[in-house]
Amino acid sequence: DQQVKQNSPSLSVQEGRISILNCDYTNSMFDYFLWYKKYPAEGPTFLISISSIKDKNEDGRFTVFLNKSAKHLSLHIVPSQPGDSAVYFCAATKNTGGFKTIFGAGTRLFVKA
Amino acid sequence: DVKVTQSSRYLVKRTGEKVFLECVQDMDHENMFWYRQDPGLGLRLIYFSYDVKMKEKGDIPEGYSVSREKKERFSLILESASTNQTSMYLCASSLGGGAGRGYTEAFFGQGTRLTVV
């Protein structure tokens, strides 16, 4: 049973436009939500996070929105750049003594120059 | 700069072999994780540990075990490797969730691509 779902395997966007990546989750007990970016042959790197008590967090070109009633979050990248082309993973975590983190399947973003 | 180091980038093992994947972090993190990444399935949690000698099963622990004898080292063990364990294995670490401390992000190693033949 996938607790974190990214239903779009890939997304293609023109440079300078907005990229919107979506993520849905099923467990209302998650405390934090995160986005990671992964280039080929590298481990994922942290991008941005949001606490379950907030509905928006912004960091430069990246904004994450959380809609708790819909159990949905999204990552907005504005403006998109060719260097943003990567696989983006949505993740959710809950405190079980440690922080157990569950990842989605990922969305591959292509930003065309 | 946080560093998570996995002992091998590429590994080829035979079916039935016992395989050890090692991971070391240098930031005194309490939490350590093992994931496997497969196309279309994303990162799936195998095991995680929130303290020395403490471990908790993830979503796909079958066929795997782990060992955490020291805080900086977390080992993943394939007791008897099978071809369906061919995958990219990723280790990660993060600060613990003690009282009053919020979540901090996980730092990943570069991955070990394991092929079981």
PDB file of N, CA and C in Angstrom, chain A residues 3-83:
ATOM      1  N   GLN A   3       1.782   4.792   0.581  1.00  0.00           N
ATOM      2  CA  GLN A   3       1.278   5.870   1.414  1.00  0.00           C
ATOM      3  C   GLN A   3       1.539   7.236   0.795  1.00  0.00           C
ATOM      4  N   VAL A   4       2.535   7.318  -0.083  1.00  0.00           N
ATOM      5  CA  VAL A   4       2.893   8.569  -0.750  1.00  0.00           C
ATOM      6  C   VAL A   4       2.893   8.293  -2.255  1.00  0.00           C
ATOM      7  N   LYS A   5       2.090   9.054  -2.978  1.00  0.00           N
ATOM      8  CA  LYS A   5       1.916   8.778  -4.400  1.00  0.00           C
ATOM      9  C   LYS A   5       2.254   9.981  -5.269  1.00  0.00           C
ATOM     10  N   GLN A   6       3.044   9.733  -6.286  1.00  0.00           N
ATOM     11  CA  GLN A   6       3.283  10.738  -7.311  1.00  0.00           C
ATOM     12  C   GLN A   6       2.791  10.118  -8.605  1.00  0.00           C
ATOM     13  N   ASN A   7       1.668  10.602  -9.072  1.00  0.00           N
ATOM     14  CA  ASN A   7       0.977   9.931 -10.172  1.00  0.00           C
ATOM     15  C   ASN A   7       1.501  10.286 -11.547  1.00  0.00           C
ATOM     16  N   SER A   8       2.337  11.325 -11.632  1.00  0.00           N
ATOM     17  CA  SER A   8       2.893  11.691 -12.936  1.00  0.00           C
ATOM     18  C   SER A   8       4.332  11.216 -13.010  1.00  0.00           C
ATOM     19  N   PRO A   9       4.638  10.243 -13.863  1.00  0.00           N
ATOM     20  CA  PRO A   9       6.017   9.755 -13.968  1.00  0.00           C
ATOM     21  C   PRO A   9       6.954  10.802 -14.564  1.00  0.00           C
ATOM     22  N   SER A  10       6.396  11.679 -15.428  1.00  0.00           N
ATOM     23  CA  SER A  10       7.267  12.670 -16.051  1.00  0.00           C
ATOM     24  C   SER A  10       6.493  13.943 -16.351  1.00  0.00           C
ATOM     25  N   LEU A  11       7.258  15.027 -16.511  1.00  0.00           N
ATOM     26  CA  LEU A  11       6.682  16.337 -16.791  1.00  0.00           C
ATOM     27  C   LEU A  11       7.685  17.095 -17.653  1.00  0.00           C
ATOM     28  N   SER A  12       7.188  17.738 -18.697  1.00  0.00           N
ATOM     29  CA  SER A  12       8.058  18.517 -19.579  1.00  0.00           C
ATOM     30  C   SER A  12       7.591  19.972 -19.575  1.00  0.00           C
ATOM     31  N   VAL A  13       8.531  20.898 -19.374  1.00  0.00           N
ATOM     32  CA  VAL A  13       8.195  22.316 -19.227  1.00  0.00           C
ATOM     33  C   VAL A  13       9.207  23.149 -20.008  1.00  0.00           C
ATOM     34  N   GLN A  14       8.740  24.267 -20.521  1.00  0.00           N
ATOM     35  CA  GLN A  14       9.634  25.185 -21.226  1.00  0.00           C
ATOM     36  C   GLN A  14      10.414  26.030 -20.218  1.00  0.00           C
ATOM     37  N   GLU A  15      11.663  26.308 -20.526  1.00  0.00           N
ATOM     38  CA  GLU A  15      12.478  27.180 -19.674  1.00  0.00           C
ATOM     39  C   GLU A  15      11.755  28.500 -19.428  1.00  0.00           C
ATOM     40  N   GLY A  16      11.799  28.962 -18.166  1.00  0.00           N
ATOM     41  CA  GLY A  16      11.172  30.223 -17.802  1.00  0.00           C
ATOM     42  C   GLY A  16       9.734  30.083 -17.325  1.00  0.00           C
ATOM     43  N   ARG A  17       9.107  28.940 -17.650  1.00  0.00           N
ATOM     44  CA  ARG A  17       7.723  28.723 -17.215  1.00  0.00           C
ATOM     45  C   ARG A  17       7.687  28.086 -15.832  1.00  0.00           C
ATOM     46  N   ILE A  18       6.472  27.914 -15.310  1.00  0.00           N
ATOM     47  CA  ILE A  18       6.316  27.293 -14.003  1.00  0.00           C
ATOM     48  C   ILE A  18       6.253  25.769 -14.140  1.00  0.00           C
ATOM     49  N   SER A  19       6.933  25.076 -13.245  1.00  0.00           N
ATOM     50  CA  SER A  19       6.810  23.616 -13.123  1.00  0.00           C
ATOM     51  C   SER A  19       6.003  23.333 -11.864  1.00  0.00           C
ATOM     52  N   ILE A  20       4.997  22.466 -11.988  1.00  0.00           N
ATOM     53  CA  ILE A  20       4.190  22.079 -10.828  1.00  0.00           C
ATOM     54  C   ILE A  20       4.239  20.562 -10.703  1.00  0.00           C
ATOM     55  N   LEU A  21       4.792  20.105  -9.609  1.00  0.00           N
ATOM     56  CA  LEU A  21       4.866  18.670  -9.338  1.00  0.00           C
ATOM     57  C   LEU A  21       3.934  18.344  -8.186  1.00  0.00           C
ATOM     58  N   ASN A  22       3.169  17.282  -8.343  1.00  0.00           N
ATOM     59  CA  ASN A  22       2.128  16.957  -7.376  1.00  0.00           C
ATOM     60  C   ASN A  22       2.413  15.669  -6.608  1.00  0.00           C
ATOM     61  N   CYS A  23       1.819  15.606  -5.423  1.00  0.00           N
ATOM     62  CA  CYS A  23       2.036  14.452  -4.543  1.00  0.00           C
ATOM     63  C   CYS A  23       0.795  14.283  -3.662  1.00  0.00           C
ATOM     64  N   ASP A  24       0.347  13.058  -3.495  1.00  0.00           N
ATOM     65  CA  ASP A  24      -0.773  12.759  -2.611  1.00  0.00           C
ATOM     66  C   ASP A  24      -0.331  11.769  -1.546  1.00  0.00           C
ATOM     67  N   TYR A  25      -0.926  11.851  -0.378  1.00  0.00           N
ATOM     68  CA  TYR A  25      -0.577  10.918   0.687  1.00  0.00           C
ATOM     69  C   TYR A  25      -1.844  10.409   1.352  1.00  0.00           C
ATOM     70  N   THR A  26      -1.725   9.291   2.054  1.00  0.00           N
ATOM     71  CA  THR A  26      -2.910   8.666   2.639  1.00  0.00           C
ATOM     72  C   THR A  26      -2.917   8.709   4.163  1.00  0.00           C
ATOM     73  N   ASN A  27      -1.762   8.898   4.786  1.00  0.00           N
ATOM     74  CA  ASN A  27      -1.677   8.811   6.241  1.00  0.00           C
ATOM     75  C   ASN A  27      -1.715  10.209   6.866  1.00  0.00           C
ATOM     76  N   SER A  28      -2.764  10.493   7.622  1.00  0.00           N
ATOM     77  CA  SER A  28      -2.909  11.829   8.212  1.00  0.00           C
ATOM     78  C   SER A  28      -1.968  12.064   9.402  1.00  0.00           C
ATOM     79  N   MET A  29      -1.185  11.059   9.777  1.00  0.00           N
ATOM     80  CA  MET A  29      -0.272  11.198  10.914  1.00  0.00           C
ATOM     81  C   MET A  29       1.107  11.712  10.526  1.00  0.00           C
ATOM     82  N   PHE A  30       1.330  11.941   9.251  1.00  0.00           N
ATOM     83  CA  PHE A  30       2.634  12.462   8.846  1.00  0.00           C
ATOM     84  C   PHE A  30       2.870  13.844   9.453  1.00  0.00           C
ATOM     85  N   ASP A  31       4.117  14.082   9.920  1.00  0.00           N
ATOM     86  CA  ASP A  31       4.462  15.347  10.573  1.00  0.00           C
ATOM     87  C   ASP A  31       5.085  16.356   9.620  1.00  0.00           C
ATOM     88  N   TYR A  32       5.914  15.875   8.718  1.00  0.00           N
ATOM     89  CA  TYR A  32       6.643  16.741   7.794  1.00  0.00           C
ATOM     90  C   TYR A  32       6.569  16.152   6.403  1.00  0.00           C
ATOM     91  N   PHE A  33       6.651  17.049   5.438  1.00  0.00           N
ATOM     92  CA  PHE A  33       6.680  16.644   4.043  1.00  0.00           C
ATOM     93  C   PHE A  33       7.893  17.305   3.387  1.00  0.00           C
ATOM     94  N   LEU A  34       8.521  16.550   2.488  1.00  0.00           N
ATOM     95  CA  LEU A  34       9.764  17.054   1.913  1.00  0.00           C
ATOM     96  C   LEU A  34       9.804  16.761   0.427  1.00  0.00           C
ATOM     97  N   TRP A  35      10.597  17.537  -0.250  1.00  0.00           N
ATOM     98  CA  TRP A  35      10.918  17.273  -1.657  1.00  0.00           C
ATOM     99  C   TRP A  35      12.426  17.093  -1.780  1.00  0.00           C
ATOM    100  N   TYR A  36      12.805  16.042  -2.524  1.00  0.00           N
ATOM    101  CA  TYR A  36      14.201  15.769  -2.824  1.00  0.00           C
ATOM    102  C   TYR A  36      14.373  15.766  -4.336  1.00  0.00           C
ATOM    103  N   LYS A  37      15.584  16.108  -4.739  1.00  0.00           N
ATOM    104  CA  LYS A  37      15.929  16.152  -6.156  1.00  0.00           C
ATOM    105  C   LYS A  37      17.040  15.135  -6.385  1.00  0.00           C
ATOM    106  N   LYS A  38      16.953  14.414  -7.493  1.00  0.00           N
ATOM    107  CA  LYS A  38      17.973  13.399  -7.756  1.00  0.00           C
ATOM    108  C   LYS A  38      18.448  13.476  -9.197  1.00  0.00           C
ATOM    109  N   TYR A  39      19.768  13.615  -9.345  1.00  0.00           N
ATOM    110  CA  TYR A  39      20.400  13.505 -10.655  1.00  0.00           C
ATOM    111  C   TYR A  39      20.880  12.071 -10.842  1.00  0.00           C
ATOM    112  N   PRO A  40      21.049  11.629 -12.089  1.00  0.00           N
ATOM    113  CA  PRO A  40      21.545  10.269 -12.346  1.00  0.00           C
ATOM    114  C   PRO A  40      22.880  10.030 -11.648  1.00  0.00           C
ATOM    115  N   ALA A  41      23.059   8.833 -11.135  1.00  0.00           N
ATOM    116  CA  ALA A  41      24.317   8.389 -10.514  1.00  0.00           C
ATOM    117  C   ALA A  41      24.670   9.159  -9.243  1.00  0.00           C
ATOM    118  N   GLU A  42      23.685   9.864  -8.677  1.00  0.00           N
ATOM    119  CA  GLU A  42      23.917  10.540  -7.402  1.00  0.00           C
ATOM    120  C   GLU A  42      22.799  10.174  -6.439  1.00  0.00           C
ATOM    121  N   GLY A  43      23.060  10.351  -5.132  1.00  0.00           N
ATOM    122  CA  GLY A  43      21.990  10.191  -4.164  1.00  0.00           C
ATOM    123  C   GLY A  43      21.069  11.398  -4.186  1.00  0.00           C
ATOM    124  N   PRO A  44      19.834  11.247  -3.715  1.00  0.00           N
ATOM    125  CA  PRO A  44      18.917  12.388  -3.645  1.00  0.00           C
ATOM    126  C   PRO A  44      19.461  13.478  -2.724  1.00  0.00           C
ATOM    127  N   THR A  45      19.126  14.720  -3.038  1.00  0.00           N
ATOM    128  CA  THR A  45      19.499  15.839  -2.169  1.00  0.00           C
ATOM    129  C   THR A  45      18.239  16.593  -1.764  1.00  0.00           C
ATOM    130  N   PHE A  46      18.225  17.038  -0.542  1.00  0.00           N
ATOM    131  CA  PHE A  46      17.077  17.742   0.006  1.00  0.00           C
ATOM    132  C   PHE A  46      16.854  19.066  -0.711  1.00  0.00           C
ATOM    133  N   LEU A  47      15.580  19.385  -0.959  1.00  0.00           N
ATOM    134  CA  LEU A  47      15.252  20.621  -1.653  1.00  0.00           C
ATOM    135  C   LEU A  47      14.488  21.582  -0.743  1.00  0.00           C
ATOM    136  N   ILE A  48      13.353  21.140  -0.229  1.00  0.00           N
ATOM    137  CA  ILE A  48      12.509  22.011   0.574  1.00  0.00           C
ATOM    138  C   ILE A  48      11.563  21.143   1.394  1.00  0.00           C
ATOM    139  N   SER A  49      11.123  21.656   2.536  1.00  0.00           N
ATOM    140  CA  SER A  49      10.211  20.882   3.379  1.00  0.00           C
ATOM    141  C   SER A  49       9.086  21.777   3.891  1.00  0.00           C
ATOM    142  N   ILE A  50       8.072  21.127   4.464  1.00  0.00           N
ATOM    143  CA  ILE A  50       6.988  21.871   5.079  1.00  0.00           C
ATOM    144  C   ILE A  50       6.455  21.066   6.256  1.00  0.00           C
ATOM    145  N   SER A  51       6.191  21.745   7.350  1.00  0.00           N
ATOM    146  CA  SER A  51       5.593  21.106   8.513  1.00  0.00           C
ATOM    147  C   SER A  51       4.098  20.916   8.268  1.00  0.00           C
ATOM    148  N   SER A  52       3.532  19.926   8.918  1.00  0.00           N
ATOM    149  CA  SER A  52       2.099  19.658   8.735  1.00  0.00           C
ATOM    150  C   SER A  52       1.214  20.766   9.317  1.00  0.00           C
ATOM    151  N   ILE A  53       1.804  21.682  10.084  1.00  0.00           N
ATOM    152  CA  ILE A  53       0.998  22.768  10.659  1.00  0.00           C
ATOM    153  C   ILE A  53       0.991  24.007   9.769  1.00  0.00           C
ATOM    154  N   LYS A  54       1.709  23.941   8.647  1.00  0.00           N
ATOM    155  CA  LYS A  54       1.756  25.080   7.732  1.00  0.00           C
ATOM    156  C   LYS A  54       1.093  24.701   6.419  1.00  0.00           C
ATOM    157  N   ASP A  55       0.813  25.730   5.589  1.00  0.00           N
ATOM    158  CA  ASP A  55       0.246  25.418   4.281  1.00  0.00           C
ATOM    159  C   ASP A  55       1.115  25.900   3.117  1.00  0.00           C
ATOM    160  N   LYS A  56       2.197  26.592   3.454  1.00  0.00           N
ATOM    161  CA  LYS A  56       3.070  27.093   2.390  1.00  0.00           C
ATOM    162  C   LYS A  56       4.463  27.323   2.949  1.00  0.00           C
ATOM    163  N   ASN A  57       5.464  26.980   2.141  1.00  0.00           N
ATOM    164  CA  ASN A  57       6.842  27.323   2.481  1.00  0.00           C
ATOM    165  C   ASN A  57       7.575  27.662   1.192  1.00  0.00           C
ATOM    166  N   GLU A  58       8.313  28.766   1.249  1.00  0.00           N
ATOM    167  CA  GLU A  58       8.956  29.285   0.054  1.00  0.00           C
ATOM    168  C   GLU A  58      10.460  29.391   0.273  1.00  0.00           C
ATOM    169  N   ASP A  59      11.233  29.033  -0.758  1.00  0.00           N
ATOM    170  CA  ASP A  59      12.692  29.164  -0.696  1.00  0.00           C
ATOM    171  C   ASP A  59      13.178  29.490  -2.097  1.00  0.00           C
ATOM    172  N   GLY A  60      13.368  30.780  -2.354  1.00  0.00           N
ATOM    173  CA  GLY A  60      13.832  31.190  -3.669  1.00  0.00           C
ATOM    174  C   GLY A  60      12.828  30.848  -4.753  1.00  0.00           C
ATOM    175  N   ARG A  61      13.264  30.090  -5.742  1.00  0.00           N
ATOM    176  CA  ARG A  61      12.372  29.724  -6.847  1.00  0.00           C
ATOM    177  C   ARG A  61      11.416  28.586  -6.498  1.00  0.00           C
ATOM    178  N   PHE A  62      11.594  27.990  -5.336  1.00  0.00           N
ATOM    179  CA  PHE A  62      10.836  26.801  -4.956  1.00  0.00           C
ATOM    180  C   PHE A  62       9.812  27.120  -3.868  1.00  0.00           C
ATOM    181  N   THR A  63       8.573  26.684  -4.101  1.00  0.00           N
ATOM    182  CA  THR A  63       7.506  26.850  -3.112  1.00  0.00           C
ATOM    183  C   THR A  63       6.779  25.524  -2.969  1.00  0.00           C
ATOM    184  N   VAL A  64       6.551  25.120  -1.741  1.00  0.00           N
ATOM    185  CA  VAL A  64       5.757  23.918  -1.501  1.00  0.00           C
ATOM    186  C   VAL A  64       4.447  24.332  -0.842  1.00  0.00           C
ATOM    187  N   PHE A  65       3.349  23.778  -1.347  1.00  0.00           N
ATOM    188  CA  PHE A  65       2.014  24.027  -0.819  1.00  0.00           C
ATOM    189  C   PHE A  65       1.464  22.730  -0.230  1.00  0.00           C
ATOM    190  N   LEU A  66       0.825  22.846   0.930  1.00  0.00           N
ATOM    191  CA  LEU A  66       0.235  21.675   1.574  1.00  0.00           C
ATOM    192  C   LEU A  66      -1.254  21.912   1.789  1.00  0.00           C
ATOM    193  N   ASN A  67      -2.065  20.981   1.318  1.00  0.00           N
ATOM    194  CA  ASN A  67      -3.506  21.013   1.527  1.00  0.00           C
ATOM    195  C   ASN A  67      -3.866  19.773   2.347  1.00  0.00           C
ATOM    196  N   LYS A  68      -3.962  19.952   3.670  1.00  0.00           N
ATOM    197  CA  LYS A  68      -4.156  18.807   4.556  1.00  0.00           C
ATOM    198  C   LYS A  68      -5.508  18.139   4.361  1.00  0.00           C
ATOM    199  N   SER A  69      -6.533  18.920   4.090  1.00  0.00           N
ATOM    200  CA  SER A  69      -7.864  18.319   3.936  1.00  0.00           C
ATOM    201  C   SER A  69      -7.902  17.411   2.712  1.00  0.00           C
ATOM    202  N   ALA A  70      -7.142  17.771   1.687  1.00  0.00           N
ATOM    203  CA  ALA A  70      -7.095  16.957   0.479  1.00  0.00           C
ATOM    204  C   ALA A  70      -5.956  15.942   0.518  1.00  0.00           C
ATOM    205  N   LYS A  71      -5.120  16.006   1.544  1.00  0.00           N
ATOM    206  CA  LYS A  71      -3.914  15.165   1.646  1.00  0.00           C
ATOM    207  C   LYS A  71      -3.098  15.283   0.363  1.00  0.00           C
ATOM    208  N   HIS A  72      -2.781  16.512   0.038  1.00  0.00           N
ATOM    209  CA  HIS A  72      -2.103  16.801  -1.225  1.00  0.00           C
ATOM    210  C   HIS A  72      -1.050  17.864  -1.006  1.00  0.00           C
ATOM    211  N   LEU A  73       0.107  17.669  -1.624  1.00  0.00           N
ATOM    212  CA  LEU A  73       1.088  18.751  -1.648  1.00  0.00           C
ATOM    213  C   LEU A  73       1.635  18.901  -3.049  1.00  0.00           C
ATOM    214  N   SER A  74       2.159  20.104  -3.293  1.00  0.00           N
ATOM    215  CA  SER A  74       2.709  20.377  -4.612  1.00  0.00           C
ATOM    216  C   SER A  74       3.976  21.206  -4.473  1.00  0.00           C
ATOM    217  N   LEU A  75       4.842  21.047  -5.447  1.00  0.00           N
ATOM    218  CA  LEU A  75       6.089  21.819  -5.533  1.00  0.00           C
ATOM    219  C   LEU A  75       6.008  22.685  -6.781  1.00  0.00           C
ATOM    220  N   HIS A  76       6.181  24.002  -6.590  1.00  0.00           N
ATOM    221  CA  HIS A  76       6.190  24.935  -7.703  1.00  0.00           C
ATOM    222  C   HIS A  76       7.614  25.437  -7.909  1.00  0.00           C
ATOM    223  N   ILE A  77       8.062  25.412  -9.140  1.00  0.00           N
ATOM    224  CA  ILE A  77       9.386  25.947  -9.487  1.00  0.00           C
ATOM    225  C   ILE A  77       9.169  27.073 -10.490  1.00  0.00           C
ATOM    226  N   VAL A  78       9.541  28.283 -10.072  1.00  0.00           N
ATOM    227  CA  VAL A  78       9.339  29.445 -10.934  1.00  0.00           C
ATOM    228  C   VAL A  78      10.547  30.385 -10.845  1.00  0.00           C
ATOM    229  N   PRO A  79      11.182  30.760 -11.940  1.00  0.00           N
ATOM    230  CA  PRO A  79      11.016  30.161 -13.269  1.00  0.00           C
ATOM    231  C   PRO A  79      11.818  28.871 -13.385  1.00  0.00           C
ATOM    232  N   SER A  80      11.370  27.976 -14.219  1.00  0.00           N
ATOM    233  CA  SER A  80      12.090  26.718 -14.417  1.00  0.00           C
ATOM    234  C   SER A  80      13.353  26.967 -15.244  1.00  0.00           C
ATOM    235  N   GLN A  81      14.405  26.215 -14.906  1.00  0.00           N
ATOM    236  CA  GLN A  81      15.679  26.335 -15.617  1.00  0.00           C
ATOM    237  C   GLN A  81      16.120  24.949 -16.091  1.00  0.00           C
ATOM    238  N   PRO A  82      16.900  24.882 -17.157  1.00  0.00           N
ATOM    239  CA  PRO A  82      17.353  23.564 -17.642  1.00  0.00           C
ATOM    240  C   PRO A  82      18.070  22.747 -16.566  1.00  0.00           C
ATOM    241  N   GLY A  83      18.779  23.389 -15.653  1.00  0.00           N
ATOM    242  CA  GLY A  83      19.461  22.692 -14.569  1.00  0.00           C
ATOM    243  C   GLY A  83      18.520  22.059 -13.555  1.00  0.00           C
TER     244      GLY A  83
END
